[in-house]
Short mmCIF file of C-alpha atoms in Angstrom, two decimals:
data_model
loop_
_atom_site.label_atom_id
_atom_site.label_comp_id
_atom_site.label_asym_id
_atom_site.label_seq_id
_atom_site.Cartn_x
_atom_site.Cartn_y
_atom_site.Cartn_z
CA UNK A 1 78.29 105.34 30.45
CA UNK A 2 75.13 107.39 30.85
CA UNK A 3 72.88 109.15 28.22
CA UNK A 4 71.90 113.04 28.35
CA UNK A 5 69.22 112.25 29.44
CA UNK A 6 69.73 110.88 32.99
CA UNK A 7 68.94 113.09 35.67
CA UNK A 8 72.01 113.22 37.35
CA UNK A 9 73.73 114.05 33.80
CA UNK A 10 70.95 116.69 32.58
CA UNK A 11 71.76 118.11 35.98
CA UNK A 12 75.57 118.32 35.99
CA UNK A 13 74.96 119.70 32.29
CA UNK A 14 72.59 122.34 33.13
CA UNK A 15 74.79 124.08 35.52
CA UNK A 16 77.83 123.73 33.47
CA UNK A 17 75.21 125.75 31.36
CA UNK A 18 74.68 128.33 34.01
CA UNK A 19 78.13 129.11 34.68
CA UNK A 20 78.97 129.36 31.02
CA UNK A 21 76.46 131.99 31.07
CA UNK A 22 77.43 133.85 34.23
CA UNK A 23 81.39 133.84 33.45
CA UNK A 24 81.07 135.04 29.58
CA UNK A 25 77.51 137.09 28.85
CA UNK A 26 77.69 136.14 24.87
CA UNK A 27 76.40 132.71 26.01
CA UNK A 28 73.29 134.48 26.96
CA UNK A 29 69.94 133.66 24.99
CA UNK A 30 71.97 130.01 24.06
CA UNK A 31 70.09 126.49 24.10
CA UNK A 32 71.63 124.21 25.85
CA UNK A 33 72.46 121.55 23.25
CA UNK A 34 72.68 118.03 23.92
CA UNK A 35 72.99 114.75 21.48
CA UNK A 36 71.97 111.35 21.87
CA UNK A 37 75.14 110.12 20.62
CA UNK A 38 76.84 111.30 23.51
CA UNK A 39 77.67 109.09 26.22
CA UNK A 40 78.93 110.25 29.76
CA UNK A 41 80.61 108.78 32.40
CA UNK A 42 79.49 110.52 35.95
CA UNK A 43 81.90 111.06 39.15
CA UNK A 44 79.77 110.20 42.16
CA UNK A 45 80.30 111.22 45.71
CA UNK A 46 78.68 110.03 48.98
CA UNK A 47 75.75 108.94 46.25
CA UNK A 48 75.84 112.19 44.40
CA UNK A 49 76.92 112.73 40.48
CA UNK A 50 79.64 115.69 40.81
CA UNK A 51 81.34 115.34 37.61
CA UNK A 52 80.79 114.61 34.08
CA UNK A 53 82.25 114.42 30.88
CA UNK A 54 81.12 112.76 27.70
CA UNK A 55 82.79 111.21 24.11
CA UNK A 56 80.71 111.66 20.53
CA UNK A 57 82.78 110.03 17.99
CA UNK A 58 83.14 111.93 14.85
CA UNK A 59 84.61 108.69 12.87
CA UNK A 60 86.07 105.79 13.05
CA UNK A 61 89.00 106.73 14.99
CA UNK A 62 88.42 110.02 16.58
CA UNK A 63 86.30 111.73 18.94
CA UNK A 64 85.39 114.62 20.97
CA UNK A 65 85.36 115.36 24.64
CA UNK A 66 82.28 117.37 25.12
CA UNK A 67 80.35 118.95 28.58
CA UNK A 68 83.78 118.42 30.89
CA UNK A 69 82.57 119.55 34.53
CA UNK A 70 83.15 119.73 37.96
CA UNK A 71 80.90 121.04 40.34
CA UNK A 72 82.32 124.23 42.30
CA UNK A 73 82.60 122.73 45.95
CA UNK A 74 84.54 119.66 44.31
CA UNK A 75 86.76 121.63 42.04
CA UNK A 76 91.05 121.09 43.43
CA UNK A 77 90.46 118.05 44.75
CA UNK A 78 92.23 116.06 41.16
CA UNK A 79 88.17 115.06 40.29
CA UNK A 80 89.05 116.40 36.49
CA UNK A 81 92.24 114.65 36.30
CA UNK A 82 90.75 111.64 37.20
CA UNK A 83 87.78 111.94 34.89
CA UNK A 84 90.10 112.87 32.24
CA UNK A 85 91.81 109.90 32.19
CA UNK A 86 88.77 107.67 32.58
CA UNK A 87 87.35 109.16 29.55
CA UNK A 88 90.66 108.52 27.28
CA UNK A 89 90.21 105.06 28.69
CA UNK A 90 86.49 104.48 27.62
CA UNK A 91 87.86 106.12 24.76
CA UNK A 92 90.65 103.80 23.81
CA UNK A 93 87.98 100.91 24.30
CA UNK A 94 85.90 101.98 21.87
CA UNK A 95 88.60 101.99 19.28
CA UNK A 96 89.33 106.00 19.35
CA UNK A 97 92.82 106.60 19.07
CA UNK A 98 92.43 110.29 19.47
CA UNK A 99 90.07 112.74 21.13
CA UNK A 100 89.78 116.57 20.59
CA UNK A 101 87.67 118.84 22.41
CA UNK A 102 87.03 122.47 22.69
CA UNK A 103 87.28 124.99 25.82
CA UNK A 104 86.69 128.66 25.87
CA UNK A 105 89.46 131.11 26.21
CA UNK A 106 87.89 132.52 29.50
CA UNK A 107 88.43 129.07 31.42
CA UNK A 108 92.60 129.08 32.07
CA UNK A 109 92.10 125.99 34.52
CA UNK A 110 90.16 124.28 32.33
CA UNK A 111 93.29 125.28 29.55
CA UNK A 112 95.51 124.10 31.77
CA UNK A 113 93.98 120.71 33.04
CA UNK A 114 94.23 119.81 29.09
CA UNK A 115 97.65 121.16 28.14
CA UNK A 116 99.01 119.36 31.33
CA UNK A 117 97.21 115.84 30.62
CA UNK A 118 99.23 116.29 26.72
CA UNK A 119 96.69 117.81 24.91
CA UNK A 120 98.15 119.86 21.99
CA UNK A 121 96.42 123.45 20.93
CA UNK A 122 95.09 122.72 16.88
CA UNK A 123 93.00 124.50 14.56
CA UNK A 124 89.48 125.36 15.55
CA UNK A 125 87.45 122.46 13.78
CA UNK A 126 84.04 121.74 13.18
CA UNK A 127 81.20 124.13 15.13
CA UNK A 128 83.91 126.23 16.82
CA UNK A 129 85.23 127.63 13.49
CA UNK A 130 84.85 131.12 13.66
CA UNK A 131 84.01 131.73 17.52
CA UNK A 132 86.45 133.91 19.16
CA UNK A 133 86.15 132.68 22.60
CA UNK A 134 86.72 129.16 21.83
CA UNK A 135 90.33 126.82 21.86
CA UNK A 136 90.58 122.91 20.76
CA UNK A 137 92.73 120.73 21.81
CA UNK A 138 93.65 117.43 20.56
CA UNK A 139 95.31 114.07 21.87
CA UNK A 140 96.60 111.17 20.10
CA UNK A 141 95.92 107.92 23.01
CA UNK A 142 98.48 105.56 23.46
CA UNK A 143 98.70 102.45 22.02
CA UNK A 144 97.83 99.52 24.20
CA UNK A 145 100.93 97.89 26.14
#
């Protein structure tokens, strides 16, 4: 797990950002928020961090996905999937037994990555009350075998 505020992270972050911006122009004028209580795990290939996705917990048993992204060149190749899972399973170890997160309405394969991984559409909680671009999603984890 990595803090905002390693390179790699800031990086992957800051274009997630950027696209944001380009793909939906109410972003515009936006800081780019990011919390210390976030913690992210990083997808590296040949040396290089091309995914990244973090967990805040917002109590004692849930928490929230938060900056999910692939870079574009790496995007169909199952690099979400993968980091999906890894996250429920950092998750899980930290005693979470279920995540939410939040998506925009303009991102159908981000939609769909969630919804197909058994993430359930809920009530907009928390910050995203109120904003009409934006979708959560919740997940209850398994229980331990």
């Amino acid at each position: 797990m990595r803090p905002a505020s390693d390179p790699e992270i800031a990086a992957l972050i800051a274009a997630q950002q950027w696209e944001l911006r380009e793909a939906h122009g109410g972003l515009a004028g936006q800081a780019t928020e990011t919390r210390d209580d976030v913690r992210y795990l990083a997808v590296v290939v040949n040396g290089r961090a091309v995914a990244c996705g973090g967990i805040q917990a917002l109590d004692s048993g849930t928490g929230e996905i938060k900056r999910m992204y692939v870079r574009p060149a790496f995007r169909g190749r199952g690099i979400g999937r993968q980091l999906l899972v890894a996250l429920e399973e950092v998750a899980f170890q930290q005693g979470l037994h279920t995540l939410c997160l939040e998506t925009a309405t303009y991102l159908p394969a981000a939609i769909a990555l969630y919804t197909s991984g058994g993430y359930a559409s809920v009530p907009l909680f928390g910050e995203y009350v109120g904003k009409a671009y934006s979708v959560c999603f919740a997940k209850r984890l398994p229980l331990a075998a």
